[in-house]
Amino acid sequence: MPADVSNFRTSDEVAYDRTRLRQWREGRAGADGVSRRAMLGLLAAAGSAATVPLTAPARAVAAEPTIRKPLPPEWFVPRGTNAETRFEALRGTGRTTPNERFFVRNHTFTPVLDAGEWRLKVWGSGLRGRRGEDRPLEFGYDDLRRLPSTTRTAFVECAGNGRSFYASQQGETVTGTSWTLGAIGVARWRGVRLGDVLRRAGATRYALDVQPRGLDADFLTNGENLGRVRRPLPLAKALDDVLLAYEMNGEPLPADHGYPVRVVVPSWIGISSVKWVGDLEVSEEPLYSPWNTTLYRLFGPAHPPEGSAPLTRQTLKSAFEVASGATFPQGVRTRLHGRSWSGAGAVVKVEVSTDGGERWRRARLHDVPRADVWTRWSLDWRPGARGPATLLARATDARGRTQPAASVPNTQGYFFDAVVRHPVTVV
Ligand code: MTE
């Protein structure tokens, strides 16, 4: 093991990414499924080289429903293989999102798996005995359930949540699913600590990255087969607060949310929380996948040519539990409700404007602010003049970050954190 990385463990992707890239250049990092061109693109200083085509055959995709649970239109907006939760459907629900109303983000479709047959295969150079993929250590569902369990309440939120506002508020063209603000849910997750499983599997002190991989179908995009959904996690994060969850809000995980077992990575972007996890590669060498190279980094004029470091912690947002375009009677006092959240710490302050941003008032917080969970709030409003009105909510988190008036754009529309203009009509 090279001395420069033997004890290099950090959850700070910015620092780690430099080491990881250098190792790739020296032939000491795995980048299965990532084209050489994409890797060279990440190395700003590198020259061009021929692209290595991806030749893995696509697995047949059956005509399956992409999502299994019912998607009543009063709760969800369908978005391709995904379903966005309507914020107005959270009115009256508690701090956690009921499983039936939790948004779904599927690259392909929900696989139907049998917990009795399911195995978690743990393999890689970072395990004692350097186990190859053909010689993994296996855990069954019952094995996991026999390990000490732990419970954590945390949000899962897509990195592209709020993406549509880059276009509608800032006139920017970005690619990806046009989410409004409903690609988030909060749940009480129960499972085992990933760290406990890694220790039992014999992770060595040189292990650097852990890459969970889903059992759903290969993801095909723009004529390329990117293989199965997978994204490496630095070991320090994996050992910190990451769960292998088998319960969601007191029930076995629903099929659409990863049954029988998913990864839950608190405070990080949703793609880290791999559903239907089938194996964990534990590696002494840094790992790459399309989900931490060409995807889930910031590209565009405001970012380095090779893109930002892989995205980790979620940003800061607020949403009203009010339908877009809702009507309110003039002169009748009403109570506006909403929720604000941040990946950097608890939301401790929320200000609301009911006049398009001229005057701001402090909203009343309904929850004790907590990290990884949203804070619910409300504000009373007596609508004045008839006609269109714009509601705005602006959160501040425990780290002192406040939502800005505009977000710094990036080509894939991640991390929209600006205050959203919520249109309503006074009648
Ligand atoms: N895991 C697998 N195996 N396949 C996927 O398509 N989508 C990811 C992540 N884990 C995904 C996955 C993304 S982008 C998000 S935002 C979350 O799952 C969404 O979790 P949910 O569908 O339970 O809300």
Tab-separated table of C-alpha atoms and ligand atoms in Angstrom:
chain	number	residue	atom	x	y	z
A	1	MET	CA	0.000	0.000	0.000
A	2	PRO	CA	1.500	3.371	-0.936
A	3	ALA	CA	2.364	5.420	2.108
A	4	ASP	CA	0.646	8.559	0.855
A	5	VAL	CA	-2.827	7.075	1.160
A	6	SER	CA	-2.418	4.343	3.741
A	7	ASN	CA	-4.034	6.408	6.434
A	8	PHE	CA	-5.897	8.781	4.180
A	9	ARG	CA	-9.443	8.717	5.392
A	10	THR	CA	-11.726	11.628	5.015
A	11	SER	CA	-15.314	12.382	4.247
A	12	ASP	CA	-14.163	15.596	2.628
A	13	GLU	CA	-14.511	14.775	-1.064
A	14	VAL	CA	-12.789	17.998	-2.094
A	15	ALA	CA	-9.477	17.003	-0.570
A	16	TYR	CA	-9.863	13.320	-1.275
A	17	ASP	CA	-10.709	13.794	-4.932
A	18	ARG	CA	-7.272	15.189	-5.734
A	19	THR	CA	-5.588	12.104	-4.300
A	20	ARG	CA	-8.025	9.812	-5.991
A	21	LEU	CA	-7.451	11.392	-9.413
A	22	ARG	CA	-3.704	11.210	-9.062
A	23	GLN	CA	-4.005	7.543	-8.253
A	24	TRP	CA	-6.126	6.934	-11.321
A	25	ARG	CA	-3.522	8.603	-13.508
A	26	GLU	CA	-0.899	6.308	-12.017
A	27	GLY	CA	-3.016	3.238	-12.732
A	28	ARG	CA	-3.862	2.724	-9.090
A	29	ALA	CA	-7.620	3.457	-9.041
A	30	GLY	CA	-10.605	1.553	-10.345
A	31	ALA	CA	-12.974	3.323	-12.740
A	32	ASP	CA	-15.151	0.494	-13.971
A	33	GLY	CA	-17.834	1.780	-16.348
A	34	VAL	CA	-16.373	5.282	-16.640
A	35	SER	CA	-14.963	6.126	-20.046
A	36	ARG	CA	-11.334	7.064	-20.257
A	37	ARG	CA	-12.467	10.282	-21.873
A	38	ALA	CA	-14.588	11.153	-18.870
A	39	MET	CA	-11.696	10.407	-16.550
A	40	LEU	CA	-9.319	12.546	-18.579
A	41	GLY	CA	-11.898	15.298	-18.543
A	42	LEU	CA	-11.642	15.247	-14.777
A	43	LEU	CA	-7.923	15.686	-14.949
A	44	ALA	CA	-7.874	19.289	-16.051
A	45	ALA	CA	-4.227	19.170	-16.960
A	46	ALA	CA	-4.428	15.974	-19.008
A	47	GLY	CA	-4.399	15.914	-22.812
A	48	SER	CA	-7.015	14.139	-24.892
A	49	ALA	CA	-7.000	10.402	-25.571
A	50	ALA	CA	-9.186	7.921	-27.378
A	51	THR	CA	-12.472	7.045	-25.752
A	52	VAL	CA	-12.805	3.493	-24.574
A	53	PRO	CA	-16.239	2.363	-25.694
A	54	LEU	CA	-18.483	0.691	-23.168
A	55	THR	CA	-19.284	-2.715	-24.463
A	56	ALA	CA	-21.313	-4.267	-21.648
A	57	PRO	CA	-24.502	-5.672	-23.140
A	58	ALA	CA	-27.717	-4.109	-21.928
A	59	ARG	CA	-29.911	-6.455	-19.953
A	60	ALA	CA	-33.385	-6.831	-21.394
A	61	VAL	CA	-35.779	-4.366	-19.800
A	62	ALA	CA	-39.221	-5.894	-19.427
A	63	ALA	CA	-42.363	-3.813	-19.779
A	64	GLU	CA	-42.655	-3.406	-16.013
A	65	PRO	CA	-44.333	-0.572	-14.171
A	66	THR	CA	-41.440	1.633	-13.128
A	67	ILE	CA	-42.994	2.260	-9.692
A	68	ARG	CA	-45.036	-0.310	-7.769
A	69	LYS	CA	-46.991	1.744	-5.257
A	70	PRO	CA	-50.147	3.683	-6.192
A	71	LEU	CA	-49.454	7.269	-7.270
A	72	PRO	CA	-52.682	9.197	-6.641
A	73	PRO	CA	-52.543	12.513	-8.529
A	74	GLU	CA	-53.402	14.475	-5.380
A	75	TRP	CA	-50.113	13.243	-3.840
A	76	PHE	CA	-47.745	12.875	-6.781
A	77	VAL	CA	-46.641	14.456	-10.039
A	78	PRO	CA	-45.356	11.701	-12.361
A	79	ARG	CA	-41.965	12.506	-13.883
A	80	GLY	CA	-40.805	9.735	-16.222
A	81	THR	CA	-39.563	6.805	-14.142
A	82	ASN	CA	-39.934	8.994	-11.040
A	83	ALA	CA	-42.741	10.466	-8.925
A	84	GLU	CA	-42.539	13.830	-7.174
A	85	THR	CA	-44.385	14.401	-3.890
A	86	ARG	CA	-46.742	17.392	-3.928
A	87	PHE	CA	-45.864	19.596	-0.981
A	88	GLU	CA	-49.525	20.373	-0.370
A	89	ALA	CA	-49.972	16.606	0.228
A	90	LEU	CA	-47.722	16.939	3.307
A	91	ARG	CA	-50.150	19.359	4.992
A	92	GLY	CA	-51.235	17.685	8.219
A	93	THR	CA	-48.631	14.926	8.085
A	94	GLY	CA	-45.964	14.786	10.778
A	95	ARG	CA	-42.266	15.443	10.670
A	96	THR	CA	-41.719	12.188	8.777
A	97	THR	CA	-43.187	11.587	5.329
A	98	PRO	CA	-45.683	8.700	5.218
A	99	ASN	CA	-44.228	5.897	3.072
A	100	GLU	CA	-47.193	6.096	0.674
A	101	ARG	CA	-46.419	9.782	-0.045
A	102	PHE	CA	-42.619	9.542	-0.237
A	103	PHE	CA	-41.152	10.601	-3.610
A	104	VAL	CA	-39.570	7.929	-5.825
A	105	ARG	CA	-36.464	8.372	-7.935
A	106	ASN	CA	-35.712	5.352	-10.109
A	107	HIS	CA	-33.066	5.265	-12.811
A	108	THR	CA	-34.931	2.312	-14.347
A	109	PHE	CA	-37.707	0.494	-12.491
A	110	THR	CA	-38.412	-1.010	-9.089
A	111	PRO	CA	-37.205	-4.641	-8.983
A	112	VAL	CA	-39.243	-7.117	-6.983
A	113	LEU	CA	-36.822	-8.967	-4.713
A	114	ASP	CA	-37.264	-11.808	-2.259
A	115	ALA	CA	-35.673	-11.170	1.154
A	116	GLY	CA	-35.192	-14.927	1.646
A	117	GLU	CA	-33.035	-15.181	-1.464
A	118	TRP	CA	-31.353	-11.812	-1.082
A	119	ARG	CA	-27.648	-11.704	-0.213
A	120	LEU	CA	-25.371	-8.796	0.516
A	121	LYS	CA	-22.021	-9.663	-1.055
A	122	VAL	CA	-19.021	-7.888	0.400
A	123	TRP	CA	-15.800	-8.106	-1.570
A	124	GLY	CA	-12.743	-6.176	-2.663
A	125	SER	CA	-9.077	-5.458	-2.049
A	126	GLY	CA	-9.892	-3.637	1.208
A	127	LEU	CA	-10.922	-6.858	2.972
A	128	ARG	CA	-8.663	-9.272	4.786
A	129	GLY	CA	-7.853	-11.988	2.259
A	130	ARG	CA	-8.494	-9.512	-0.599
A	131	ARG	CA	-11.701	-11.174	-1.713
A	132	GLY	CA	-12.482	-11.086	-5.427
A	133	GLU	CA	-16.014	-10.472	-6.657
A	134	ASP	CA	-16.269	-14.226	-7.296
A	135	ARG	CA	-15.376	-15.003	-3.654
A	136	PRO	CA	-17.422	-12.535	-1.603
A	137	LEU	CA	-18.403	-12.716	2.029
A	138	GLU	CA	-22.189	-12.973	2.203
A	139	PHE	CA	-24.803	-11.711	4.621
A	140	GLY	CA	-28.429	-12.848	4.378
A	141	TYR	CA	-31.410	-10.736	5.411
A	142	ASP	CA	-31.733	-12.622	8.721
A	143	ASP	CA	-28.007	-12.208	9.380
A	144	LEU	CA	-28.416	-8.449	9.138
A	145	ARG	CA	-31.522	-8.447	11.307
A	146	ARG	CA	-29.612	-10.342	14.003
A	147	LEU	CA	-26.943	-7.628	14.216
A	148	PRO	CA	-27.450	-4.738	16.669
A	149	SER	CA	-29.926	-2.323	15.110
A	150	THR	CA	-29.962	1.443	15.103
A	151	THR	CA	-32.571	4.030	14.118
A	152	ARG	CA	-32.032	7.436	12.513
A	153	THR	CA	-34.421	10.036	11.175
A	154	ALA	CA	-33.026	11.616	8.029
A	155	PHE	CA	-34.087	13.042	4.722
A	156	VAL	CA	-33.357	11.530	1.343
A	157	GLU	CA	-33.305	14.288	-1.243
A	158	CYS	CA	-32.330	14.200	-4.889
A	159	ALA	CA	-29.394	16.460	-5.853
A	160	GLY	CA	-31.609	17.800	-8.646
A	161	ASN	CA	-34.490	18.780	-6.376
A	162	GLY	CA	-35.671	22.275	-7.382
A	163	ARG	CA	-33.961	21.962	-10.790
A	164	SER	CA	-36.908	23.419	-12.754
A	165	PHE	CA	-36.367	26.810	-11.065
A	166	TYR	CA	-33.046	27.270	-12.866
A	167	ALA	CA	-35.173	27.672	-15.992
A	168	SER	CA	-38.285	29.338	-14.599
A	169	GLN	CA	-36.540	31.815	-12.257
A	170	GLN	CA	-33.095	32.247	-13.785
A	171	GLY	CA	-33.594	31.525	-17.488
A	172	GLU	CA	-30.894	28.834	-17.447
A	173	THR	CA	-31.042	25.700	-19.598
A	174	VAL	CA	-30.148	22.616	-17.590
A	175	THR	CA	-30.551	18.881	-18.209
A	176	GLY	CA	-32.383	16.335	-16.058
A	177	THR	CA	-35.760	15.736	-14.448
A	178	SER	CA	-37.729	18.963	-13.963
A	179	TRP	CA	-38.381	18.608	-10.249
A	180	THR	CA	-40.038	21.431	-8.369
A	181	LEU	CA	-39.371	20.997	-4.619
A	182	GLY	CA	-40.887	17.578	-3.950
A	183	ALA	CA	-37.897	15.289	-4.562
A	184	ILE	CA	-37.404	14.970	-0.806
A	185	GLY	CA	-38.828	12.912	2.022
A	186	VAL	CA	-37.937	12.389	5.683
A	187	ALA	CA	-38.173	8.935	7.245
A	188	ARG	CA	-37.209	7.073	10.387
A	189	TRP	CA	-34.805	4.461	9.082
A	190	ARG	CA	-33.915	1.344	11.044
A	191	GLY	CA	-31.123	-0.997	10.145
A	192	VAL	CA	-27.539	-1.821	10.915
A	193	ARG	CA	-24.569	0.467	10.806
A	194	LEU	CA	-22.593	0.030	7.626
A	195	GLY	CA	-19.491	0.265	9.830
A	196	ASP	CA	-20.562	-2.826	11.804
A	197	VAL	CA	-20.924	-4.828	8.605
A	198	LEU	CA	-17.595	-3.595	7.263
A	199	ARG	CA	-15.833	-4.519	10.479
A	200	ARG	CA	-17.443	-7.965	10.521
A	201	ALA	CA	-16.468	-8.411	6.887
A	202	GLY	CA	-12.840	-7.741	7.803
A	203	ALA	CA	-12.215	-4.331	6.270
A	204	THR	CA	-8.514	-3.581	6.625
A	205	ARG	CA	-7.049	-0.339	7.884
A	206	TYR	CA	-6.053	0.419	4.314
A	207	ALA	CA	-9.624	0.347	2.990
A	208	LEU	CA	-10.365	3.689	1.378
A	209	ASP	CA	-13.643	3.525	-0.531
A	210	VAL	CA	-16.846	1.503	-0.237
A	211	GLN	CA	-19.043	1.200	-3.277
A	212	PRO	CA	-22.616	-0.067	-2.802
A	213	ARG	CA	-24.300	-1.296	-5.979
A	214	GLY	CA	-28.011	-1.749	-6.602
A	215	LEU	CA	-29.746	-4.852	-7.955
A	216	ASP	CA	-31.957	-2.880	-10.331
A	217	ALA	CA	-31.363	-3.027	-14.096
A	218	ASP	CA	-28.441	-1.442	-15.920
A	219	PHE	CA	-28.936	2.250	-16.586
A	220	LEU	CA	-28.854	3.171	-20.270
A	221	THR	CA	-28.522	6.816	-21.182
A	222	ASN	CA	-27.542	8.609	-24.395
A	223	GLY	CA	-26.769	5.270	-26.021
A	224	GLU	CA	-24.362	4.237	-23.270
A	225	ASN	CA	-24.772	1.476	-20.741
A	226	LEU	CA	-23.547	2.820	-17.416
A	227	GLY	CA	-24.162	-0.499	-15.669
A	228	ARG	CA	-25.885	-0.851	-12.329
A	229	VAL	CA	-26.382	2.162	-10.069
A	230	ARG	CA	-23.325	2.515	-7.830
A	231	ARG	CA	-21.400	5.340	-6.222
A	232	PRO	CA	-18.348	5.123	-3.965
A	233	LEU	CA	-18.361	6.505	-0.448
A	234	PRO	CA	-15.169	7.487	1.365
A	235	LEU	CA	-14.608	5.090	4.244
A	236	ALA	CA	-14.764	7.856	6.854
A	237	LYS	CA	-18.352	8.650	5.902
A	238	ALA	CA	-19.230	4.968	5.621
A	239	LEU	CA	-18.008	4.403	9.190
A	240	ASP	CA	-19.629	7.554	10.543
A	241	ASP	CA	-23.430	7.583	10.251
A	242	VAL	CA	-24.359	5.418	7.246
A	243	LEU	CA	-27.024	2.730	7.641
A	244	LEU	CA	-27.970	-0.411	5.810
A	245	ALA	CA	-31.690	0.133	6.381
A	246	TYR	CA	-34.388	-2.526	6.318
A	247	GLU	CA	-37.211	-0.484	7.872
A	248	MET	CA	-38.794	2.822	6.903
A	249	ASN	CA	-41.118	4.494	9.417
A	250	GLY	CA	-41.617	1.242	11.319
A	251	GLU	CA	-42.443	-0.919	8.290
A	252	PRO	CA	-40.276	-3.186	6.163
A	253	LEU	CA	-38.842	-1.047	3.354
A	254	PRO	CA	-41.432	-0.725	0.590
A	255	ALA	CA	-40.365	-2.166	-2.784
A	256	ASP	CA	-39.991	1.282	-4.356
A	257	HIS	CA	-37.709	2.468	-1.568
A	258	GLY	CA	-35.212	-0.368	-1.714
A	259	TYR	CA	-36.682	-3.602	-0.293
A	260	PRO	CA	-35.185	-5.575	1.248
A	261	VAL	CA	-32.182	-3.353	2.153
A	262	ARG	CA	-30.949	0.066	1.097
A	263	VAL	CA	-28.116	2.348	2.056
A	264	VAL	CA	-29.045	5.587	3.857
A	265	VAL	CA	-26.378	8.290	3.858
A	266	PRO	CA	-27.622	11.097	6.122
A	267	SER	CA	-27.208	14.677	4.859
A	268	TRP	CA	-25.687	13.610	1.501
A	269	ILE	CA	-27.373	13.765	-1.915
A	270	GLY	CA	-29.942	11.052	-2.618
A	271	ILE	CA	-27.853	9.097	-5.121
A	272	SER	CA	-25.545	8.056	-2.255
A	273	SER	CA	-28.433	6.164	-0.646
A	274	VAL	CA	-28.328	3.173	-2.996
A	275	LYS	CA	-31.567	1.163	-2.994
A	276	TRP	CA	-31.849	-2.639	-3.392
A	277	VAL	CA	-28.199	-2.933	-2.424
A	278	GLY	CA	-26.716	-6.230	-3.600
A	279	ASP	CA	-23.021	-5.804	-2.996
A	280	LEU	CA	-20.409	-3.620	-1.417
A	281	GLU	CA	-16.998	-3.296	-2.943
A	282	VAL	CA	-14.477	-2.374	-0.268
A	283	SER	CA	-11.358	-1.085	-1.924
A	284	GLU	CA	-7.830	-0.110	-0.977
A	285	GLU	CA	-7.739	1.840	-4.204
A	286	PRO	CA	-9.949	4.802	-4.905
A	287	LEU	CA	-13.058	3.958	-6.918
A	288	TYR	CA	-14.926	5.782	-9.625
A	289	SER	CA	-18.283	5.224	-11.247
A	290	PRO	CA	-20.312	7.396	-13.626
A	291	TRP	CA	-22.213	8.592	-10.547
A	292	ASN	CA	-19.175	10.403	-9.092
A	293	THR	CA	-17.514	11.497	-12.355
A	294	THR	CA	-19.748	12.683	-15.191
A	295	LEU	CA	-22.833	12.777	-12.977
A	296	TYR	CA	-23.289	14.471	-9.590
A	297	ARG	CA	-20.517	17.040	-9.942
A	298	LEU	CA	-20.991	20.691	-10.905
A	299	PHE	CA	-20.059	21.594	-14.481
A	300	GLY	CA	-20.448	24.905	-16.294
A	301	PRO	CA	-18.830	28.328	-16.591
A	302	ALA	CA	-18.816	28.953	-12.839
A	303	HIS	CA	-17.021	25.659	-12.108
A	304	PRO	CA	-13.596	24.194	-12.871
A	305	PRO	CA	-13.334	22.640	-16.375
A	306	GLU	CA	-13.032	19.171	-14.867
A	307	GLY	CA	-16.090	19.825	-12.701
A	308	SER	CA	-16.373	20.255	-8.954
A	309	ALA	CA	-15.512	17.530	-6.473
A	310	PRO	CA	-18.216	14.851	-6.235
A	311	LEU	CA	-21.294	16.315	-4.538
A	312	THR	CA	-21.866	15.238	-0.963
A	313	ARG	CA	-23.883	17.330	1.511
A	314	GLN	CA	-27.242	18.622	0.426
A	315	THR	CA	-27.956	22.307	0.176
A	316	LEU	CA	-30.586	24.531	1.828
A	317	LYS	CA	-34.247	24.828	0.761
A	318	SER	CA	-37.756	25.848	1.821
A	319	ALA	CA	-41.195	24.924	0.532
A	320	PHE	CA	-44.770	25.955	1.285
A	321	GLU	CA	-47.365	23.245	1.880
A	322	VAL	CA	-49.486	25.101	-0.632
A	323	ALA	CA	-50.324	24.150	-4.232
A	324	SER	CA	-48.737	26.275	-6.920
A	325	GLY	CA	-51.422	28.729	-8.069
A	326	ALA	CA	-53.620	28.191	-4.963
A	327	THR	CA	-56.298	30.824	-4.312
A	328	PHE	CA	-56.845	32.706	-1.042
A	329	PRO	CA	-59.869	34.881	-0.230
A	330	GLN	CA	-59.117	38.569	0.203
A	331	GLY	CA	-59.115	39.867	3.770
A	332	VAL	CA	-59.520	36.430	5.382
A	333	ARG	CA	-56.741	35.538	7.794
A	334	THR	CA	-55.072	32.295	6.814
A	335	ARG	CA	-52.132	30.302	8.169
A	336	LEU	CA	-49.398	29.429	5.701
A	337	HIS	CA	-47.413	26.274	6.511
A	338	GLY	CA	-44.111	25.059	5.174
A	339	ARG	CA	-40.871	23.173	5.785
A	340	SER	CA	-37.187	24.093	5.462
A	341	TRP	CA	-34.125	21.844	5.520
A	342	SER	CA	-30.373	21.841	5.024
A	343	GLY	CA	-27.624	19.271	4.566
A	344	ALA	CA	-25.246	21.355	6.656
A	345	GLY	CA	-27.188	21.455	9.930
A	346	ALA	CA	-30.554	22.168	11.505
A	347	VAL	CA	-32.719	24.988	10.119
A	348	VAL	CA	-32.921	27.552	12.917
A	349	LYS	CA	-34.653	30.506	11.242
A	350	VAL	CA	-37.217	30.982	8.491
A	351	GLU	CA	-38.409	34.300	7.099
A	352	VAL	CA	-41.466	34.626	4.880
A	353	SER	CA	-42.571	37.323	2.469
A	354	THR	CA	-46.141	37.512	1.153
A	355	ASP	CA	-45.540	40.505	-1.107
A	356	GLY	CA	-42.919	39.222	-3.533
A	357	GLY	CA	-39.940	39.993	-1.307
A	358	GLU	CA	-40.499	43.583	-0.113
A	359	ARG	CA	-41.150	42.797	3.536
A	360	TRP	CA	-40.025	39.718	5.472
A	361	ARG	CA	-41.479	38.332	8.688
A	362	ARG	CA	-40.111	35.628	10.984
A	363	ALA	CA	-42.098	32.374	10.709
A	364	ARG	CA	-42.985	30.427	13.866
A	365	LEU	CA	-40.991	27.196	14.082
A	366	HIS	CA	-42.999	24.101	15.027
A	367	ASP	CA	-40.101	21.741	15.614
A	368	VAL	CA	-36.956	21.657	17.657
A	369	PRO	CA	-34.371	22.227	14.903
A	370	ARG	CA	-32.400	19.070	14.134
A	371	ALA	CA	-29.742	18.143	11.619
A	372	ASP	CA	-30.781	15.898	8.691
A	373	VAL	CA	-34.487	16.646	9.269
A	374	TRP	CA	-36.649	19.529	8.138
A	375	THR	CA	-38.102	22.135	10.454
A	376	ARG	CA	-41.840	22.818	10.027
A	377	TRP	CA	-43.042	26.399	10.331
A	378	SER	CA	-46.071	28.651	9.848
A	379	LEU	CA	-46.984	32.288	9.380
A	380	ASP	CA	-50.351	34.061	9.504
A	381	TRP	CA	-51.370	36.099	6.484
A	382	ARG	CA	-54.334	38.319	5.691
A	383	PRO	CA	-54.298	38.644	1.891
A	384	GLY	CA	-54.718	42.226	0.677
A	385	ALA	CA	-55.453	43.336	-2.865
A	386	ARG	CA	-57.065	40.878	-5.277
A	387	GLY	CA	-54.858	39.457	-8.011
A	388	PRO	CA	-51.617	37.478	-8.314
A	389	ALA	CA	-49.292	37.375	-5.289
A	390	THR	CA	-45.906	35.779	-4.682
A	391	LEU	CA	-44.986	33.944	-1.495
A	392	LEU	CA	-41.339	33.459	-0.561
A	393	ALA	CA	-39.644	31.574	2.267
A	394	ARG	CA	-35.982	31.912	3.188
A	395	ALA	CA	-34.225	29.579	5.611
A	396	THR	CA	-31.064	29.955	7.670
A	397	ASP	CA	-29.284	26.908	9.069
A	398	ALA	CA	-27.194	26.357	12.178
A	399	ARG	CA	-24.044	26.967	10.139
A	400	GLY	CA	-25.283	30.475	9.358
A	401	ARG	CA	-26.060	29.794	5.725
A	402	THR	CA	-29.106	31.639	4.327
A	403	GLN	CA	-30.847	30.875	1.044
A	404	PRO	CA	-29.619	33.302	-1.632
A	405	ALA	CA	-31.742	35.220	-4.155
A	406	ALA	CA	-30.184	33.237	-7.046
A	407	SER	CA	-28.337	29.932	-7.352
A	408	VAL	CA	-25.007	29.530	-9.131
A	409	PRO	CA	-25.990	27.550	-12.247
A	410	ASN	CA	-24.494	24.260	-13.372
A	411	THR	CA	-25.261	22.328	-16.546
A	412	GLN	CA	-27.043	19.438	-14.815
A	413	GLY	CA	-29.128	21.669	-12.583
A	414	TYR	CA	-28.019	20.338	-9.200
A	415	PHE	CA	-28.139	22.182	-5.886
A	416	PHE	CA	-30.814	24.799	-6.495
A	417	ASP	CA	-30.748	26.635	-3.170
A	418	ALA	CA	-32.251	30.032	-4.022
A	419	VAL	CA	-35.503	31.342	-2.570
A	420	VAL	CA	-38.374	29.988	-4.690
A	421	ARG	CA	-41.114	32.336	-5.875
A	422	HIS	CA	-44.420	30.605	-5.119
A	423	PRO	CA	-47.322	31.977	-7.182
A	424	VAL	CA	-50.815	32.251	-5.645
A	425	THR	CA	-53.920	34.344	-6.388
A	426	VAL	CA	-55.966	36.455	-4.016
A	427	VAL	CA	-59.662	36.303	-4.955
B	1	MTE	N1	-30.514	3.197	-5.928
B	1	MTE	C1	-30.697	2.381	-6.989
B	1	MTE	N2	-30.285	1.108	-6.887
B	1	MTE	N3	-31.298	2.814	-8.124
B	1	MTE	C2	-31.728	4.117	-8.260
B	1	MTE	O1	-32.287	4.464	-9.294
B	1	MTE	N4	-31.811	6.343	-7.214
B	1	MTE	C3	-31.060	7.200	-6.295
B	1	MTE	C4	-31.092	6.645	-4.881
B	1	MTE	N5	-30.748	5.248	-4.885
B	1	MTE	C5	-31.499	5.011	-7.172
B	1	MTE	C6	-30.917	4.479	-5.990
B	1	MTE	C7	-31.536	8.565	-6.248
B	1	MTE	S1	-30.985	9.583	-7.485
B	1	MTE	C8	-32.284	9.047	-5.204
B	1	MTE	S2	-32.665	10.683	-5.112
B	1	MTE	C9	-32.780	8.165	-4.147
B	1	MTE	O2	-32.397	6.819	-4.354
B	1	MTE	C10	-34.292	8.220	-4.072
B	1	MTE	O3	-34.784	7.379	-3.074
B	1	MTE	P1	-36.340	7.058	-3.019
B	1	MTE	O4	-36.787	6.577	-4.365
B	1	MTE	O5	-36.503	6.046	-1.933
B	1	MTE	O6	-37.071	8.347	-2.664
